[in-house]
């Protein structure tokens, strides 16, 4: 399989480009996706190549970006709407939850919403309280929507292509902390990963680390450090928060009997809460220690670097959590 | 009324009369069924009083045009040709309802009629209308979208964002405000700085359409036809039809019981501006022998509604399989 070393944002760009070449119904819309070349450069060169019909700069109107994309998807197009950062998706929350996610159900299947909403997610460098959200689990709360959270450039490509080709609405998040990190990416056009299938990113027998997106990166770093101390961690990347594929987590837990859930987001009513609940419910007999959770601290993110870093999870915090239960 | 000569065709007027009477009788029956707890649930927003707006505007559409509306959707559904049996079955939450009993009164829709549904988040359907219109622009057709909305939705952010985007992209949408002068309970003077809502078109650089008498189906039809023609060729139009809701916001609305001033206002509309009376007078003026035909139309509407109730009540409830299907495609 021919591969190319690309950062995640280039892998996302490659997936979008291939799908736009393949299917005229696929188009992008969002703030600064055209003339500006994309805030994160994901749509660089698109306006010139595909024209203003398929690369649509929008006003700063998140409610309409999401809502218009829902209508266009219902009518037969395959919009890829960009919400510049997921912080602004709160403004689009109604259109995403009440309409993208519900329309297929509430009209009993008469309409489909083959829509992808892309959003950069995560804390930036001192981006402060309103620009540092990672609310993927909130969106994953609602049936009718898929939530994709890739951790590698290759996964980003294969998952985005799957999302665009699927008949269901998908919130596709791209971790800002991973945008520039390179990785091998398959070059062929049909690199499409299945929806709702998690991936064992590292095998190990002593503890199971469960995560997605940025948290996978920290978990792998932690696993490397733990291996130097003789602890072998298995790292499971869920990739999709909906559909949620927990079978590999349960299989892993049967052999490790210990688990740390790692997330970039906040701890209350969180990804970690859900995974821990499901493990205790399904794997109680295999449990040798409490499930630990590593997340951001339960505070709004501040500006000053020293205290911002205190609030955020990292590989060392994962290592520390593992050592509490192994 | 430049196009009146065309629309005064007797058969056409009789068809509109039939539709308006059917909607009135359908809604009156829904109200009755709700009070008897044969229609259950919290929400039932009746179209009584608004009939001429829905019938006149939908009549101006081609089959390949589109229509979408808010939660006061029964009249639009029937005007677009929805089977009253399946509409009534949806009211009763039956498996045979247009939305399988999963949508209810506020979520009627018919994909094959290009009726894109009723929506219950106020103004939430406006961007959907723009999106459907975008698909038509994108694929270079001349189909248009008729988006009905209440005056209450004109102060929601969706209104601003959707109308602006439709203007920037020249989308073929007719934004038709059914202005009944009240949101849920707050009067338009207390909610809008500019109460002449079509004036907002100026702010969006959009074609400002007329404010028409929404109780006169001919006026509605003529004005919407012109707006649709403009939208097909150029882009969006904002227009208003002035109307009145006879049954309050929803069936549980007690305002007419509690407020004498509103009761008088209602009585005035019912006595002097009722869409059935207005069209009936036009028909009688054209043909002094028409009374038996109007009587027959009313009797037929009664029969259609009675059959719809029977069909709905004899239909099965949805099952567990219905509960869990159509959450996702595939």
Coordinates of N, CA and C in Angstrom, one line a residue, chain B residues 28-133:
Chain B
X28 N -61.5 21.6 13.3 CA -62.5 21.6 14.3 C -62.7 20.2 15.0
X29 N -62.6 19.2 14.1 CA -62.7 17.8 14.6 C -61.5 17.5 15.5
X30 N -60.3 17.9 15.1 CA -59.1 17.7 16.0 C -59.3 18.3 17.4
X31 N -59.8 19.5 17.4 CA -60.1 20.2 18.6 C -61.0 19.3 19.5
X32 N -62.1 18.9 18.9 CA -63.1 18.1 19.6 C -62.5 16.8 20.1
X33 N -61.7 16.1 19.2 CA -61.1 14.8 19.6 C -60.1 15.0 20.7
X34 N -59.4 16.2 20.8 CA -58.5 16.5 21.8 C -59.2 16.6 23.2
X35 N -60.3 17.3 23.1 CA -61.1 17.5 24.3 C -61.7 16.2 24.8
X36 N -61.9 15.3 23.9 CA -62.5 13.9 24.3 C -61.3 13.0 24.6
X37 N -60.1 13.5 24.5 CA -58.9 12.6 24.8 C -58.8 11.5 23.8
X38 N -59.3 11.7 22.6 CA -59.1 10.7 21.5 C -57.8 11.1 20.8
X39 N -57.5 12.4 20.7 CA -56.1 12.8 20.4 C -55.5 13.2 21.7
X40 N -54.3 12.7 22.0 CA -53.6 12.9 23.3 C -52.4 13.7 23.1
X41 N -51.6 13.9 24.1 CA -50.4 14.6 24.0 C -50.5 16.1 24.4
X42 N -49.4 16.8 24.4 CA -49.4 18.2 24.9 C -49.7 19.2 23.8
X43 N -49.3 18.9 22.6 CA -49.3 19.9 21.5 C -50.4 19.6 20.5
X44 N -51.1 20.6 20.1 CA -52.0 20.6 19.0 C -52.3 22.0 18.6
X45 N -51.7 22.5 17.5 CA -51.8 23.9 17.1 C -52.6 23.9 15.8
X46 N -53.8 24.5 16.0 CA -54.8 24.4 14.9 C -54.6 25.6 13.9
X47 N -55.0 25.3 12.7 CA -54.8 26.2 11.5 C -56.1 27.0 11.3
X48 N -57.1 26.8 12.1 CA -58.4 27.5 11.9 C -58.1 29.0 11.9
X49 N -58.6 29.7 10.9 CA -58.4 31.1 10.7 C -57.4 31.4 9.7
X50 N -56.4 30.6 9.6 CA -55.2 30.8 8.6 C -55.5 30.1 7.3
X51 N -56.6 29.5 7.1 CA -56.7 28.5 5.9 C -56.4 29.1 4.6
X52 N -56.8 30.4 4.4 CA -56.6 31.0 3.0 C -55.1 31.2 2.7
X53 N -54.3 31.4 3.8 CA -52.9 31.6 3.6 C -52.3 30.3 3.0
X54 N -52.5 29.2 3.7 CA -52.0 27.9 3.2 C -52.5 27.5 1.9
X55 N -53.8 27.6 1.7 CA -54.4 27.2 0.4 C -53.9 28.0 -0.7
X56 N -53.9 29.3 -0.6 CA -53.6 30.3 -1.6 C -52.1 30.2 -2.0
X57 N -51.3 30.0 -1.0 CA -49.8 30.0 -1.3 C -49.4 28.7 -1.9
X58 N -49.9 27.6 -1.3 CA -49.5 26.3 -1.8 C -50.0 26.1 -3.3
X59 N -51.2 26.7 -3.5 CA -51.7 26.6 -4.9 C -50.8 27.2 -5.9
X60 N -50.0 28.1 -5.5 CA -49.1 28.8 -6.4 C -47.9 28.0 -6.8
X61 N -47.7 26.9 -6.1 CA -46.5 26.1 -6.3 C -46.7 25.1 -7.5
X62 N -45.6 24.7 -8.1 CA -45.6 23.5 -9.0 C -45.4 22.3 -8.2
X63 N -45.6 21.1 -8.8 CA -45.4 19.9 -8.0 C -43.9 19.7 -7.7
X64 N -43.0 20.2 -8.5 CA -41.6 20.1 -8.2 C -41.0 21.2 -7.4
X65 N -41.8 22.1 -7.0 CA -41.5 23.1 -6.0 C -41.6 22.5 -4.6
X66 N -41.2 23.2 -3.6 CA -41.1 22.7 -2.2 C -41.9 23.6 -1.3
X67 N -42.4 22.9 -0.2 CA -43.0 23.7 0.9 C -42.6 23.2 2.2
X68 N -42.3 24.1 3.2 CA -41.9 23.7 4.5 C -42.5 24.7 5.5
X69 N -42.8 24.2 6.7 CA -43.5 25.1 7.6 C -43.1 24.8 9.1
X70 N -43.8 25.5 10.0 CA -43.5 25.3 11.4 C -44.5 24.3 12.0
X71 N -44.8 24.3 13.2 CA -45.6 23.3 13.9 C -47.1 23.4 13.6
X72 N -47.6 24.6 13.1 CA -49.0 24.8 12.8 C -49.2 24.2 11.4
X73 N -49.0 22.9 11.2 CA -48.7 22.4 9.9 C -49.9 21.6 9.3
X74 N -51.0 21.4 10.0 CA -52.0 20.5 9.4 C -52.6 21.1 8.1
X75 N -52.8 22.4 8.1 CA -53.5 23.0 6.9 C -52.5 23.0 5.7
X76 N -51.3 23.1 5.9 CA -50.3 23.1 4.8 C -50.2 21.7 4.2
X77 N -50.2 20.7 5.1 CA -50.2 19.3 4.7 C -51.4 19.0 3.8
X78 N -52.6 19.4 4.3 CA -53.8 19.1 3.5 C -53.8 19.9 2.2
X79 N -53.4 21.1 2.3 CA -53.4 21.9 1.0 C -52.4 21.3 0.0
X80 N -51.4 20.7 0.5 CA -50.4 20.2 -0.5 C -50.9 18.8 -1.0
X81 N -52.0 18.3 -0.4 CA -52.5 17.1 -1.0 C -52.3 15.8 -0.1
X82 N -51.9 16.0 1.2 CA -51.8 14.9 2.0 C -53.1 14.2 2.3
X83 N -53.1 12.8 2.3 CA -54.2 12.0 2.6 C -54.7 12.3 4.0
X84 N -55.9 12.8 4.1 CA -56.4 13.2 5.5 C -56.4 12.0 6.4
X85 N -56.6 10.8 5.9 CA -56.6 9.6 6.8 C -55.3 9.5 7.5
X86 N -54.2 9.6 6.7 CA -52.9 9.4 7.3 C -52.5 10.6 8.1
X87 N -53.0 11.8 7.8 CA -52.7 12.9 8.7 C -53.4 12.7 10.0
X88 N -54.7 12.3 10.0 CA -55.4 12.1 11.2 C -54.8 10.9 12.0
X89 N -54.3 9.9 11.3 CA -53.6 8.8 12.0 C -52.4 9.3 12.8
X90 N -51.7 10.3 12.2 CA -50.5 10.8 12.9 C -50.9 11.6 14.1
X91 N -52.0 12.3 14.0 CA -52.5 13.0 15.2 C -52.8 12.0 16.4
X92 N -53.2 10.9 16.0 CA -53.6 9.9 17.1 C -52.4 9.0 17.4
X93 N -51.2 9.3 16.8 CA -50.0 8.5 17.1 C -50.1 7.0 16.6
X94 N -50.7 6.9 15.4 CA -50.8 5.5 14.9 C -49.7 5.2 13.9
X95 N -49.6 3.9 13.7 CA -48.5 3.3 12.9 C -48.7 3.8 11.4
X96 N -50.0 4.0 11.0 CA -50.4 4.3 9.7 C -50.2 5.8 9.4
X97 N -49.9 6.6 10.4 CA -49.7 8.0 10.3 C -48.6 8.3 9.3
X98 N -48.6 9.5 8.7 CA -47.6 9.9 7.7 C -46.1 9.8 8.3
X99 N -46.0 10.0 9.6 CA -44.7 9.8 10.2 C -44.7 8.6 11.1
X100 N -45.5 7.7 10.8 CA -45.5 6.4 11.6 C -45.9 6.5 13.0
X101 N -46.5 7.7 13.4 CA -46.9 7.9 14.8 C -45.7 8.4 15.6
X102 N -44.6 8.7 15.0 CA -43.4 9.1 15.7 C -43.2 10.6 15.7
X103 N -44.0 11.3 14.8 CA -43.8 12.7 14.7 C -45.0 13.5 15.5
X104 N -46.2 13.0 15.2 CA -47.3 13.7 15.9 C -47.7 14.9 15.1
X105 N -48.6 15.7 15.7 CA -49.3 16.8 15.1 C -48.3 17.8 14.5
X106 N -47.1 18.0 15.1 CA -46.2 19.1 14.7 C -45.3 18.6 13.6
X107 N -45.2 17.3 13.4 CA -44.3 16.7 12.4 C -44.9 15.9 11.3
X108 N -45.8 16.5 10.6 CA -46.4 15.9 9.4 C -45.4 16.2 8.3
X109 N -45.2 15.3 7.4 CA -44.4 15.5 6.2 C -44.7 14.5 5.1
X110 N -44.4 14.9 3.9 CA -44.6 13.9 2.8 C -43.5 14.2 1.8
X111 N -42.5 13.3 1.7 CA -41.4 13.4 0.8 C -41.9 13.5 -0.7
X112 N -42.9 12.6 -1.0 CA -43.3 12.5 -2.4 C -44.1 13.8 -2.8
X113 N -44.7 14.5 -1.8 CA -45.4 15.7 -2.2 C -44.5 17.0 -2.1
X114 N -43.2 16.7 -1.9 CA -42.3 17.8 -1.6 C -42.8 18.7 -0.5
X115 N -43.4 18.1 0.5 CA -43.8 18.8 1.7 C -42.8 18.4 2.7
X116 N -41.8 19.3 3.1 CA -40.6 18.9 3.9 C -40.9 18.9 5.4
X117 N -42.1 19.1 5.7 CA -42.5 18.9 7.1 C -42.8 20.1 7.9
X118 N -43.4 19.8 9.1 CA -43.6 20.8 10.1 C -42.5 20.7 11.2
X119 N -42.1 21.8 11.7 CA -40.9 21.8 12.6 C -41.3 22.6 13.9
X120 N -40.8 22.1 15.0 CA -41.3 22.6 16.3 C -40.4 23.5 17.1
X121 N -39.2 23.7 16.5 CA -38.3 24.7 17.1 C -38.6 26.0 16.4
X122 N -39.1 27.0 17.0 CA -39.5 28.2 16.3 C -38.4 28.7 15.5
X123 N -38.6 28.9 14.2 CA -37.6 29.4 13.2 C -36.6 28.3 12.8
X124 N -36.6 27.2 13.4 CA -35.5 26.2 13.1 C -35.6 25.6 11.7
X125 N -36.8 25.8 11.1 CA -36.9 25.2 9.7 C -36.4 26.3 8.7
X126 N -36.2 27.5 9.1 CA -35.8 28.5 8.1 C -34.5 28.1 7.4
X127 N -33.4 27.7 8.1 CA -32.2 27.3 7.4 C -32.4 26.1 6.6
X128 N -33.3 25.2 7.0 CA -33.6 24.0 6.2 C -34.2 24.4 4.8
X129 N -35.1 25.4 4.9 CA -35.7 25.9 3.6 C -34.6 26.5 2.7
X130 N -33.7 27.2 3.3 CA -32.6 27.8 2.5 C -31.7 26.7 2.0
X131 N -31.5 25.6 2.7 CA -30.7 24.5 2.3 C -31.3 23.7 1.1
X132 N -32.6 23.5 1.2 CA -33.3 22.9 0.1 C -33.2 23.8 -1.2
X133 N -33.3 25.1 -1.0 CA -33.2 26.0 -2.1 C -31.8 26.0 -2.6

